Coordinates of C-alpha atoms in Angstrom, one line a residue:
M1 CA 5.5 38.9 14.6
S2 CA 7.3 39.0 18.0
R3 CA 5.7 37.6 21.1
L4 CA 5.9 41.0 22.7
Q5 CA 3.7 42.5 20.0
R6 CA 1.1 39.8 20.5
V7 CA 0.4 40.9 24.1
P8 CA 0.2 44.7 23.9
G9 CA 0.0 46.8 27.1
R10 CA 1.4 44.0 29.2
D11 CA 4.6 44.1 31.4
P12 CA 6.7 41.6 29.5
R13 CA 8.1 40.1 32.7
A14 CA 5.2 40.5 35.2
G15 CA 3.6 37.5 36.8
F16 CA 5.3 34.7 34.9
R17 CA 7.8 33.3 37.4
A18 CA 5.3 31.6 39.6
E19 CA 3.5 30.1 36.5
G20 CA 6.9 28.9 35.3
R21 CA 7.7 27.2 38.6
D22 CA 4.2 25.5 38.7
C23 CA 4.8 24.1 35.2
T24 CA 8.2 22.7 35.8
T25 CA 6.8 19.9 38.0
S26 CA 5.3 18.3 34.9
V27 CA 7.1 20.0 32.0
P28 CA 10.8 20.9 32.3
Q29 CA 11.6 24.4 31.2
G30 CA 14.4 23.0 29.0
L31 CA 11.8 21.0 27.1
L32 CA 9.7 24.2 26.5
K33 CA 12.8 26.1 25.5
A34 CA 13.7 23.5 22.9
A35 CA 10.1 23.4 21.7
R36 CA 10.2 27.2 21.0
R37 CA 13.2 26.6 18.8
S38 CA 12.0 23.5 17.0
G39 CA 8.3 24.0 16.9
Q40 CA 7.8 20.5 18.3
L41 CA 6.9 19.3 21.8
N42 CA 6.7 15.7 23.0
L43 CA 5.1 15.0 26.3
S44 CA 4.2 11.4 25.8
G45 CA 4.2 9.0 28.8
R46 CA 4.4 11.6 31.5
N47 CA 1.4 10.5 33.6
L48 CA -0.4 13.8 32.9
S49 CA -4.0 14.0 33.9
E50 CA -4.4 17.4 32.3
V51 CA -2.4 19.5 29.8
P52 CA -0.4 22.2 31.8
Q53 CA -1.4 25.7 31.0
C54 CA 2.1 26.7 29.9
V55 CA 1.8 24.2 27.1
W56 CA -1.3 25.8 25.7
R57 CA 0.2 29.3 26.2
I58 CA 3.7 28.5 24.8
N59 CA 3.1 30.8 21.8
V60 CA 1.5 33.5 23.9
D61 CA 3.4 33.9 27.2
I62 CA 6.9 35.2 27.7
P63 CA 9.2 32.4 28.6
E64 CA 10.6 31.9 32.1
E65 CA 14.2 32.5 30.9
A66 CA 13.2 36.1 29.9
N67 CA 12.9 36.9 33.6
Q68 CA 16.3 35.6 34.4
N69 CA 18.5 37.0 31.6
L70 CA 17.7 39.9 29.4
S71 CA 20.7 39.6 27.2
F72 CA 20.2 36.9 24.6
S73 CA 22.4 35.5 22.0
S74 CA 21.1 35.3 18.4
A75 CA 20.2 31.7 19.0
E76 CA 18.1 32.5 22.0
R77 CA 16.0 35.4 20.8
W78 CA 12.8 33.8 22.1
W79 CA 10.6 36.6 20.5
E80 CA 11.8 35.4 17.1
Q81 CA 11.3 31.7 17.7
T82 CA 9.0 29.2 16.1
D83 CA 5.3 28.6 16.8
L84 CA 4.4 25.1 17.9
T85 CA 3.5 23.0 14.9
K86 CA 3.7 19.5 16.4
L87 CA 2.3 18.5 19.8
I88 CA 2.5 14.9 21.1
I89 CA 0.7 14.2 24.4
S90 CA 0.1 10.5 23.9
N91 CA 0.2 7.7 26.6
N92 CA -1.0 9.9 29.5
K93 CA -4.2 10.0 31.6
L94 CA -6.0 12.9 30.0
Q95 CA -9.8 12.8 30.3
S96 CA -10.5 16.0 28.5
L97 CA -8.9 18.9 26.5
T98 CA -9.8 22.5 27.2
D99 CA -10.8 25.1 24.6
D100 CA -7.3 26.6 25.2
L101 CA -6.4 24.4 22.3
R102 CA -7.3 27.3 20.1
L103 CA -4.1 29.1 21.3
L104 CA -2.0 26.8 19.1
P105 CA -3.4 27.7 15.7
A106 CA -0.1 26.7 13.9
L107 CA -0.4 23.0 14.8
T108 CA 0.0 20.7 11.9
V109 CA 0.3 17.5 14.0
L110 CA -1.7 16.7 17.2
D111 CA -1.1 13.3 18.7
I112 CA -3.2 12.4 21.7
H113 CA -3.5 8.6 21.3
D114 CA -3.7 6.3 24.4
N115 CA -5.5 8.6 26.9
Q116 CA -8.9 8.5 28.5
L117 CA -10.7 11.2 26.4
T118 CA -14.4 10.9 26.1
S119 CA -14.9 14.0 23.9
L120 CA -13.0 16.6 21.9
P121 CA -13.3 20.4 22.4
S122 CA -15.2 22.5 19.9
A123 CA -12.1 24.7 19.7
L124 CA -10.7 22.0 17.5
R125 CA -12.3 23.9 14.6
E126 CA -9.7 26.6 14.9
L127 CA -6.7 24.4 14.1
E128 CA -7.1 25.2 10.4
N129 CA -3.5 24.1 9.6
L130 CA -3.8 20.7 11.2
Q131 CA -2.7 17.9 8.8
K132 CA -2.5 14.9 11.2
L133 CA -4.8 14.1 14.1
N134 CA -4.3 11.0 16.1
V135 CA -7.0 10.4 18.8
S136 CA -6.8 6.5 18.7
H137 CA -7.1 4.4 21.8
N138 CA -9.3 6.7 23.8
K139 CA -13.0 6.5 24.9
L140 CA -14.7 8.8 22.4
K141 CA -18.4 8.0 21.9
M142 CA -18.9 10.8 19.3
L143 CA -17.0 13.3 17.3
P144 CA -17.7 17.0 17.4
E145 CA -19.1 18.5 14.2
E146 CA -16.3 21.0 14.3
I147 CA -13.9 18.3 13.2
T148 CA -15.3 18.8 9.6
N149 CA -13.7 22.3 9.6
L150 CA -10.2 20.8 9.4
K151 CA -10.0 21.3 5.6
N152 CA -6.2 20.6 5.5
L153 CA -6.4 17.3 7.4
K154 CA -4.6 14.5 5.6
G155 CA -4.4 11.8 8.3
L156 CA -7.2 11.1 10.8
Y157 CA -6.7 8.2 13.3
L158 CA -9.7 7.3 15.4
Q159 CA -9.2 3.5 15.9
H160 CA -10.0 1.9 19.2
N161 CA -12.7 4.3 20.5
E162 CA -16.4 3.8 21.1
L163 CA -17.8 5.6 18.1
T164 CA -21.3 4.5 16.9
Y165 CA -21.8 7.0 14.1
I166 CA -19.9 9.6 11.9
P167 CA -21.1 13.2 12.1
E168 CA -22.7 15.0 9.1
G169 CA -20.4 17.0 6.9
F170 CA -17.5 14.5 7.1
E171 CA -17.2 14.7 3.4
Q172 CA -15.9 18.2 3.7
L173 CA -12.5 16.8 4.7
S174 CA -11.6 16.9 1.0
N175 CA -7.8 16.5 1.5
L176 CA -8.1 13.5 3.8
E177 CA -5.8 10.6 2.5
D178 CA -5.6 8.3 5.5
L179 CA -8.7 7.5 7.7
D180 CA -8.6 4.8 10.4
L181 CA -12.0 4.0 12.1
S182 CA -11.2 0.5 13.1
S183 CA -12.2 -1.1 16.4
N184 CA -15.2 1.1 17.0
R185 CA -19.0 0.4 17.1
L186 CA -20.0 1.6 13.7
S187 CA -23.0 -0.1 12.1
T188 CA -23.2 2.0 8.9
V189 CA -20.9 3.9 6.6
P190 CA -22.3 7.3 5.5
V191 CA -23.0 7.5 1.7
S192 CA -21.4 10.9 1.9
F193 CA -18.0 9.1 2.4
S194 CA -17.9 8.8 -1.4
S195 CA -17.0 12.5 -1.6
L196 CA -13.7 11.9 0.2
S197 CA -12.0 12.0 -3.2
S198 CA -8.4 12.2 -1.9
L199 CA -8.7 9.1 0.3
I200 CA -5.9 6.5 -0.3
R201 CA -6.3 4.3 2.8
L202 CA -9.5 3.5 4.6
N203 CA -9.6 1.1 7.6
L204 CA -13.1 0.1 8.8
S205 CA -12.1 -3.2 10.4
S206 CA -13.5 -4.5 13.7
N207 CA -16.8 -2.7 13.6
Q208 CA -20.4 -3.9 13.2
L209 CA -21.0 -3.2 9.5
K210 CA -23.5 -5.3 7.7
S211 CA -23.1 -3.6 4.4
L212 CA -21.0 -1.1 2.5
P213 CA -22.6 1.7 0.4
A214 CA -22.2 1.2 -3.4
E215 CA -21.1 4.9 -3.5
I216 CA -17.8 3.8 -1.9
S217 CA -16.7 3.0 -5.5
K218 CA -16.4 6.7 -6.2
M219 CA -13.2 6.9 -4.1
K220 CA -11.1 6.8 -7.3
R221 CA -7.7 7.1 -5.4
L222 CA -8.4 4.5 -2.8
K223 CA -5.6 1.9 -2.7
H224 CA -6.1 0.2 0.7
L225 CA -9.5 -0.9 2.0
D226 CA -9.7 -2.9 5.2
C227 CA -13.1 -4.3 6.2
N228 CA -11.9 -7.2 8.3
S229 CA -13.9 -8.4 11.2
N230 CA -17.4 -7.1 10.4
L231 CA -20.7 -8.7 9.6
L232 CA -20.7 -8.2 5.8
E233 CA -22.8 -10.7 3.9
T234 CA -22.3 -9.2 0.5
I235 CA -20.0 -6.7 -1.3
P236 CA -21.5 -4.1 -3.6
P237 CA -20.7 -5.1 -7.2
E238 CA -19.7 -1.4 -7.7
L239 CA -16.6 -2.2 -5.6
A240 CA -15.2 -4.0 -8.6
G241 CA -14.9 -0.7 -10.5
M242 CA -12.3 0.7 -8.1
E243 CA -9.3 1.0 -10.5
S244 CA -6.7 2.1 -7.9
L245 CA -7.4 -0.6 -5.3
E246 CA -4.3 -2.5 -4.4
L247 CA -5.1 -4.1 -1.0
L248 CA -8.5 -5.4 0.0
Y249 CA -9.1 -7.0 3.4
L250 CA -12.5 -8.8 3.9
R251 CA -11.5 -11.5 6.4
R252 CA -13.8 -12.6 9.2
N253 CA -17.1 -11.6 7.7
K254 CA -20.1 -13.6 6.5
L255 CA -19.5 -13.6 2.8
R256 CA -20.9 -16.5 0.8
F257 CA -19.4 -15.6 -2.6
L258 CA -16.6 -13.6 -4.0
P259 CA -17.4 -10.5 -6.2
E260 CA -15.8 -10.2 -9.6
F261 CA -13.1 -7.6 -10.1
P262 CA -13.2 -6.5 -13.8
S263 CA -11.5 -3.1 -13.2
C264 CA -9.3 -3.9 -10.2
R265 CA -6.2 -4.6 -12.4
L266 CA -3.8 -3.3 -9.7
L267 CA -5.2 -5.4 -6.9
K268 CA -2.1 -7.0 -5.3
E269 CA -3.6 -8.6 -2.2
L270 CA -7.1 -10.0 -1.6
H271 CA -7.8 -11.4 1.9
V272 CA -11.2 -13.2 2.2
G273 CA -10.2 -15.8 4.7
E274 CA -12.6 -16.9 7.5
N275 CA -15.9 -16.4 5.6
Q276 CA -18.4 -18.9 4.2
I277 CA -17.4 -18.8 0.5
E278 CA -18.4 -22.1 -1.2
M279 CA -17.3 -21.6 -4.8
L280 CA -14.3 -20.1 -6.6
G281 CA -14.9 -19.7 -10.4
A282 CA -13.0 -18.5 -13.4
E283 CA -15.0 -15.3 -13.3
H284 CA -13.5 -14.5 -9.9
L285 CA -9.9 -14.9 -11.1
K286 CA -9.7 -13.8 -14.7
H287 CA -9.1 -10.1 -14.0
L288 CA -6.7 -10.4 -11.1
N289 CA -3.6 -9.8 -13.3
S290 CA -1.5 -8.2 -10.6
I291 CA -2.5 -10.3 -7.6
L292 CA 0.4 -11.4 -5.4
V293 CA -1.4 -12.6 -2.3
L294 CA -4.7 -14.5 -2.3
D295 CA -6.0 -15.6 1.1
L296 CA -9.0 -18.0 1.0
R297 CA -8.4 -19.9 4.2
D298 CA -11.2 -21.1 6.5
N299 CA -14.0 -21.1 3.9
K300 CA -16.1 -23.9 2.4
L301 CA -14.4 -24.3 -1.0
K302 CA -14.7 -27.7 -2.5
S303 CA -12.5 -27.2 -5.6
V304 CA -10.0 -24.9 -7.2
P305 CA -10.6 -24.1 -10.9
D306 CA -7.9 -24.6 -13.6
E307 CA -8.0 -20.8 -14.2
I308 CA -6.0 -20.3 -11.1
T309 CA -3.0 -20.6 -13.5
L310 CA -4.1 -17.2 -15.0
L311 CA -2.7 -15.6 -11.8
Q312 CA 0.9 -15.5 -13.1
S313 CA 2.1 -13.0 -10.5
L314 CA 0.7 -14.9 -7.5
E315 CA 3.3 -15.5 -4.8
R316 CA 1.2 -16.5 -1.8
L317 CA -1.9 -18.7 -1.9
D318 CA -3.6 -19.8 1.3
L319 CA -6.3 -22.5 0.9
S320 CA -6.0 -24.0 4.4
N321 CA -9.1 -25.3 6.2
N322 CA -11.5 -25.7 3.3
D323 CA -13.2 -28.8 1.8
I324 CA -10.9 -29.3 -1.1
S325 CA -10.3 -32.9 -2.1
S326 CA -8.1 -32.4 -5.2
L327 CA -6.0 -29.7 -6.9
P328 CA -5.6 -28.9 -10.6
C329 CA -2.2 -30.1 -11.7
S330 CA -1.7 -26.9 -13.6
L331 CA -1.3 -25.2 -10.2
G332 CA 2.3 -26.5 -10.3
N333 CA 3.1 -24.0 -13.1
L334 CA 2.6 -21.0 -10.8
H335 CA 5.7 -19.5 -9.2
L336 CA 4.4 -19.6 -5.6
K337 CA 6.6 -18.8 -2.7
F338 CA 4.0 -20.0 -0.2
L339 CA 1.1 -22.5 -0.6
A340 CA -1.0 -23.5 2.5
L341 CA -3.1 -26.6 2.2
E342 CA -3.5 -28.0 5.7
G343 CA -6.9 -28.8 6.9
N344 CA -8.3 -30.0 3.6
P345 CA -9.4 -33.6 2.8
L346 CA -6.9 -33.9 -0.1
R347 CA -6.9 -37.4 -1.7
T348 CA -4.6 -36.8 -4.6
I349 CA -1.5 -35.6 -2.8
R350 CA 0.1 -37.7 0.0
R351 CA 0.5 -36.0 3.4
E352 CA 4.3 -36.6 3.3
I353 CA 4.6 -34.4 0.1
I354 CA 2.5 -31.6 1.7
N355 CA 4.7 -31.7 4.8
K356 CA 7.8 -31.1 2.7
G357 CA 6.5 -27.6 1.8
T358 CA 5.4 -25.5 -1.1
Q359 CA 8.2 -26.3 -3.7
E360 CA 7.8 -30.0 -3.3
V361 CA 4.0 -29.8 -3.8
L362 CA 4.4 -27.7 -6.9
K363 CA 7.1 -30.1 -8.2
Y364 CA 4.7 -33.0 -7.6
L365 CA 1.8 -31.3 -9.4
R366 CA 4.1 -30.5 -12.4
S367 CA 5.1 -34.1 -12.6
K368 CA 1.4 -35.1 -12.8
I369 CA 0.9 -32.8 -15.8
K370 CA 3.6 -34.8 -17.7
D371 CA 2.1 -38.1 -16.6
D372 CA -1.3 -37.1 -17.7
G373 CA -0.2 -36.1 -21.2
P374 CA -0.9 -32.9 -23.1
S375 CA -2.2 -29.9 -21.1
Q376 CA -5.9 -29.5 -20.9
D377 CA -5.5 -25.8 -21.4
S378 CA -5.4 -26.2 -25.2
V379 CA -8.6 -26.0 -27.1
T380 CA -9.4 -29.3 -28.7
E381 CA -9.6 -29.2 -32.5
T382 CA -13.2 -29.3 -33.6
A383 CA -15.2 -28.3 -36.7
M384 CA -15.5 -24.8 -35.2
T385 CA -11.7 -24.5 -34.8
L386 CA -9.4 -24.0 -37.8
P387 CA -6.4 -26.3 -37.9
S388 CA -4.1 -23.4 -37.5
E389 CA -5.8 -22.4 -34.3
S390 CA -5.6 -25.7 -32.6
R391 CA -2.6 -24.7 -30.5
V392 CA -4.1 -21.4 -29.5
N393 CA -6.3 -21.1 -26.4
M394 CA -9.3 -19.6 -28.0
H395 CA -11.3 -19.7 -24.8
A396 CA -8.8 -17.3 -23.2
I397 CA -9.0 -15.0 -26.2
V398 CA -12.8 -14.8 -26.4
A399 CA -13.8 -15.1 -22.7
L400 CA -10.9 -13.8 -20.8
K401 CA -9.4 -11.3 -23.4
I402 CA -6.0 -13.0 -22.9
L403 CA -3.6 -14.0 -25.7
D404 CA -1.9 -16.9 -24.0
Y405 CA 1.0 -18.8 -25.6
S406 CA 3.0 -19.6 -22.5
D407 CA 5.0 -22.6 -21.3
K408 CA 5.7 -23.8 -24.8
Q409 CA 9.5 -23.4 -24.8
A410 CA 9.1 -21.9 -28.2
P411 CA 11.9 -19.9 -29.9
F412 CA 9.3 -17.6 -31.5
I413 CA 5.6 -16.9 -31.4
P414 CA 3.8 -18.4 -34.5
D415 CA 1.8 -16.1 -36.7
E416 CA -1.3 -18.2 -36.1
V417 CA -1.3 -17.0 -32.5
F418 CA -1.7 -13.3 -33.6
D419 CA -4.0 -14.4 -36.5
A420 CA -6.4 -15.9 -33.9
V421 CA -7.0 -12.6 -32.3
K422 CA -9.1 -11.4 -35.3
N423 CA -11.6 -8.8 -34.1
N424 CA -11.4 -9.8 -30.4
I425 CA -10.3 -7.3 -27.8
I426 CA -7.1 -8.4 -26.0
T427 CA -6.1 -6.8 -22.7
S428 CA -3.5 -9.3 -21.5
V429 CA -0.6 -11.1 -23.3
N430 CA 1.2 -14.0 -21.7
F431 CA 4.3 -15.3 -23.6
S432 CA 6.1 -16.5 -20.5
K433 CA 8.2 -19.6 -20.3
N434 CA 9.4 -19.8 -23.8
Q435 CA 12.9 -19.4 -25.5
L436 CA 12.2 -15.9 -27.0
C437 CA 15.3 -13.8 -27.7
E438 CA 13.4 -10.9 -29.4
I439 CA 10.1 -9.2 -28.7
P440 CA 7.6 -10.5 -31.3
K441 CA 7.2 -7.7 -33.9
R442 CA 3.5 -8.4 -34.3
I443 CA 2.8 -7.4 -30.6
I444 CA 2.5 -3.9 -32.0
E445 CA -0.8 -4.9 -33.5
L446 CA -2.2 -4.9 -29.9
K447 CA -0.9 -1.4 -29.0
E448 CA -4.4 0.2 -28.8
M449 CA -5.7 -2.3 -26.2
V450 CA -3.2 -4.4 -24.3
S451 CA -2.5 -3.3 -20.7
D452 CA -0.7 -6.3 -19.3
V453 CA 2.3 -8.1 -20.8
N454 CA 4.1 -11.1 -19.3
L455 CA 7.4 -12.0 -21.0
S456 CA 9.0 -13.6 -18.0
F457 CA 11.2 -16.8 -18.2
N458 CA 12.6 -16.2 -21.7
K459 CA 16.0 -15.3 -23.1
F460 CA 15.7 -11.6 -23.8
S461 CA 19.0 -9.7 -23.6
F462 CA 17.5 -6.5 -25.0
I463 CA 14.1 -4.8 -25.4
S464 CA 13.1 -3.7 -28.9
L465 CA 11.0 -0.6 -29.8
E466 CA 7.8 -2.7 -30.5
L467 CA 7.3 -3.1 -26.7
C468 CA 7.7 0.7 -26.2
M469 CA 4.8 1.4 -28.5
L470 CA 2.2 -0.3 -26.3
Q471 CA 0.7 3.0 -25.1
K472 CA -1.9 1.5 -22.7
L473 CA 0.6 -0.8 -20.9
T474 CA 0.2 -0.7 -17.1
F475 CA 1.8 -4.0 -16.1
L476 CA 5.0 -5.5 -17.5
D477 CA 6.7 -8.7 -16.3
L478 CA 10.3 -9.2 -17.6
R479 CA 11.7 -11.3 -14.8
N480 CA 14.0 -14.2 -15.4
N481 CA 15.7 -13.0 -18.6
F482 CA 19.2 -11.8 -19.4
L483 CA 18.6 -8.0 -19.5
T484 CA 21.3 -5.5 -18.6
S485 CA 19.6 -2.3 -19.7
L486 CA 16.3 -0.8 -20.9
P487 CA 15.9 1.5 -23.9
E488 CA 15.3 5.2 -23.3
E489 CA 12.2 4.8 -25.5
M490 CA 10.4 3.1 -22.7
K491 CA 9.5 6.5 -21.3
L492 CA 6.8 6.4 -23.9
L493 CA 4.9 4.0 -21.7
I494 CA 3.1 6.8 -20.0
R495 CA 0.6 4.5 -18.1
L496 CA 3.1 1.9 -16.8
Q497 CA 2.5 1.3 -13.1
T498 CA 4.2 -2.0 -12.3
I499 CA 7.4 -3.4 -13.8
N500 CA 9.0 -6.7 -12.7
L501 CA 12.8 -7.0 -13.6
S502 CA 13.8 -9.6 -11.0
F503 CA 16.4 -12.2 -11.9
N504 CA 18.1 -10.3 -14.7
R505 CA 21.6 -8.9 -14.9
F506 CA 21.1 -5.2 -14.2
K507 CA 24.1 -3.5 -12.5
M508 CA 22.2 -0.3 -11.8
L509 CA 18.6 0.8 -11.7
P510 CA 17.8 1.6 -15.4
E511 CA 17.9 5.3 -16.0
V512 CA 14.6 5.3 -17.9
L513 CA 12.6 4.2 -14.9
Y514 CA 13.2 7.5 -13.2
H515 CA 11.4 9.2 -16.1
I516 CA 8.2 7.1 -16.0
S517 CA 6.3 9.2 -13.5
T518 CA 3.3 6.8 -13.3
L519 CA 5.4 3.9 -11.9
E520 CA 4.1 2.6 -8.5
T521 CA 5.9 -0.7 -8.2
I522 CA 9.5 -1.6 -9.2
L523 CA 10.6 -5.2 -8.6
I524 CA 14.3 -5.6 -9.4
S525 CA 15.5 -8.2 -6.8
N526 CA 18.1 -10.8 -7.6
N527 CA 20.2 -8.6 -10.0
Q528 CA 23.6 -7.0 -9.5
V529 CA 22.4 -3.5 -8.8
G530 CA 25.2 -1.5 -7.1
S531 CA 23.8 2.0 -7.1
L532 CA 20.6 4.1 -7.3
D533 CA 20.0 7.8 -7.6
A534 CA 17.9 8.7 -4.5
L535 CA 17.4 12.3 -5.6
K536 CA 15.8 11.2 -8.9
M537 CA 13.8 8.6 -7.1
K538 CA 12.3 11.3 -4.8
M539 CA 10.8 12.8 -7.9
M540 CA 8.9 9.6 -8.5
E541 CA 5.9 10.7 -6.5
N542 CA 3.7 7.6 -7.3
L543 CA 6.4 5.0 -6.4
S544 CA 5.1 3.0 -3.4
T545 CA 6.9 -0.3 -3.7
L546 CA 10.6 -0.9 -4.4
D547 CA 12.1 -4.3 -4.1
L548 CA 16.0 -4.3 -4.2
Q549 CA 16.6 -7.6 -2.4
N550 CA 19.6 -9.7 -3.2
N551 CA 21.6 -7.1 -5.2
D552 CA 25.2 -5.6 -4.8
L553 CA 24.4 -2.4 -2.9
L554 CA 27.4 -1.5 -0.7
Q555 CA 25.6 1.5 0.7
I556 CA 22.1 2.9 0.8
P557 CA 22.1 6.7 0.1
P558 CA 20.5 8.5 3.2
E559 CA 18.5 10.7 0.8
L560 CA 16.4 7.6 0.0
G561 CA 14.8 8.4 3.4
N562 CA 13.1 11.4 1.7
C563 CA 11.1 9.1 -0.5
V564 CA 8.2 9.3 1.9
N565 CA 5.6 7.8 -0.5
L566 CA 7.3 4.4 -0.3
R567 CA 5.1 2.0 1.6
T568 CA 7.3 -1.1 0.9
L569 CA 11.1 -0.9 0.6
L570 CA 12.9 -4.3 0.5
L571 CA 16.7 -4.3 1.0
D572 CA 17.6 -7.7 2.4
G573 CA 20.4 -9.7 0.9
N574 CA 22.7 -6.8 0.0
P575 CA 26.3 -6.4 1.2
F576 CA 25.8 -3.0 2.9
R577 CA 26.5 -2.7 6.7
V578 CA 24.0 0.0 7.5
P579 CA 21.1 0.0 8.1
R580 CA 21.6 -3.1 10.2
A581 CA 19.3 -6.1 10.1
T582 CA 17.6 -5.0 13.3
I583 CA 16.4 -1.8 11.5
L584 CA 15.4 -3.7 8.3
M585 CA 13.2 -6.0 10.4
K586 CA 11.2 -3.1 11.7
G587 CA 9.9 -2.3 8.2
T588 CA 9.8 0.4 5.7
A589 CA 8.8 3.4 7.9
A590 CA 11.7 2.6 10.3
I591 CA 14.2 2.3 7.5
L592 CA 13.2 5.6 5.9
E593 CA 13.3 7.4 9.3
Y594 CA 16.8 5.9 10.0
L595 CA 18.0 7.1 6.6
R596 CA 16.6 10.6 7.0
D597 CA 18.4 10.9 10.3
R598 CA 21.7 10.4 8.5
I599 CA 21.2 13.0 5.8
P600 CA 24.1 15.5 6.2
T601 CA 22.9 18.9 7.3

């Protein structure tokens, strides 16, 4: 519809010149003209104390240039140009917004962070197309109930305000994926939050929460939960049933013990530093199959259980400032990149070894295993243990549901290992650190139940079909082998979410990976990958982490910037020239934006 038709009965050129001149003092006409073409207007950092009327009326009034020249080229037909969809007025001095906001019904993005707003207008309810609303770093004490009308809202950013409660009806924001309420004054979380079924990220840090509602566990898509810097003394046990949770931040609270996480098999980072936790037991660790980062610093831990070695994916472990006097030697078998121990009364490791860093500490602990003789992990042969089972960790099978025959340097897996399973349920298999050249054929016996398989640090040069039949597999670790390709049959792994292919011999991203739509994490660093198909990767809607560090990529396809679901993209250590290191250092969002800007039009 043309702008002339929107204002019937009005002289199209009458009375607008004066208004235009008034507006130019704060908003240049060139900026408004460009906004009519692009549908986007950025007025951040202009020292505005109020929004100029010409901004609210940009879709209604006839532009200033219409008074000056009535012959327009096809590119300047203002009556055909775009309604405003994106308005940024951040970093100003706005104390309020008027109800004229309703004159911009096409807005999908409204960014008004870093102002001095104490309230929002009720006209907000009419922005039915709004998908992103950023009102962070203001002085809001309450939210208007009308905010619950924004049914298409996907991102709502309210951090650093003065909110003390959330209005009724918030659960109506059924499309909301990202909600940031950090640094407010909230003392409770409404039970109705559980109905935010699309929520992926929830930030409640730096509030005054003493508890979380058990119903929060109904957020089945939630991947990122940040409750740092509150007053939490306990965590509802129901939280342990959140199957999609990947990042959990509980630092700086008043927790005395850790919850168990039986269903959080995708949990990659657990931050519980600066609490009052006194004990870490096997029950806290046995389900954390995917954990990469475990932060336990500044607690009251006195010991670390041997079961810490079950965390085969662990890369960062922070135990600093606890009361730990000794460490299990088996800790040396983990492939940690970072281990923090300072501030503990350790008696079994000399200070000079600790000062040399993580790898020296791990090396020392491994040497103590050899000095102390056979590993204590093996179950001692007793009258209850058949001779053929003496090499099998029956405790891991029965109590932890793990079939563990790792670190044996064995060329094959003995039948007695599979025989020991009997009628037990097995969810995890760990055959890492052996000399295996072929996938054990009997692994197919576990196809109805196993979800995690670790075959890292072996000698596989190919993957046989037995592995492709594990229909419930969600996590697969194949790092440190001799693989150059993956079989097409792997697309049968319709539940696979994480695959680790680091330290192999791939020269390209395996084609089959593009066809596993459930994949969320691909780790393929330290290979010889020279190319990837960005168009096929864009179709992988669940992919959030892609590690391509230390490969042979000579160029990064700009179309990779369209993979907007990526939260972590690691590209260091490749021979390409652009993006430059300064861009890489800014993180994933900056890299993707840089690449998008270079897509040929």
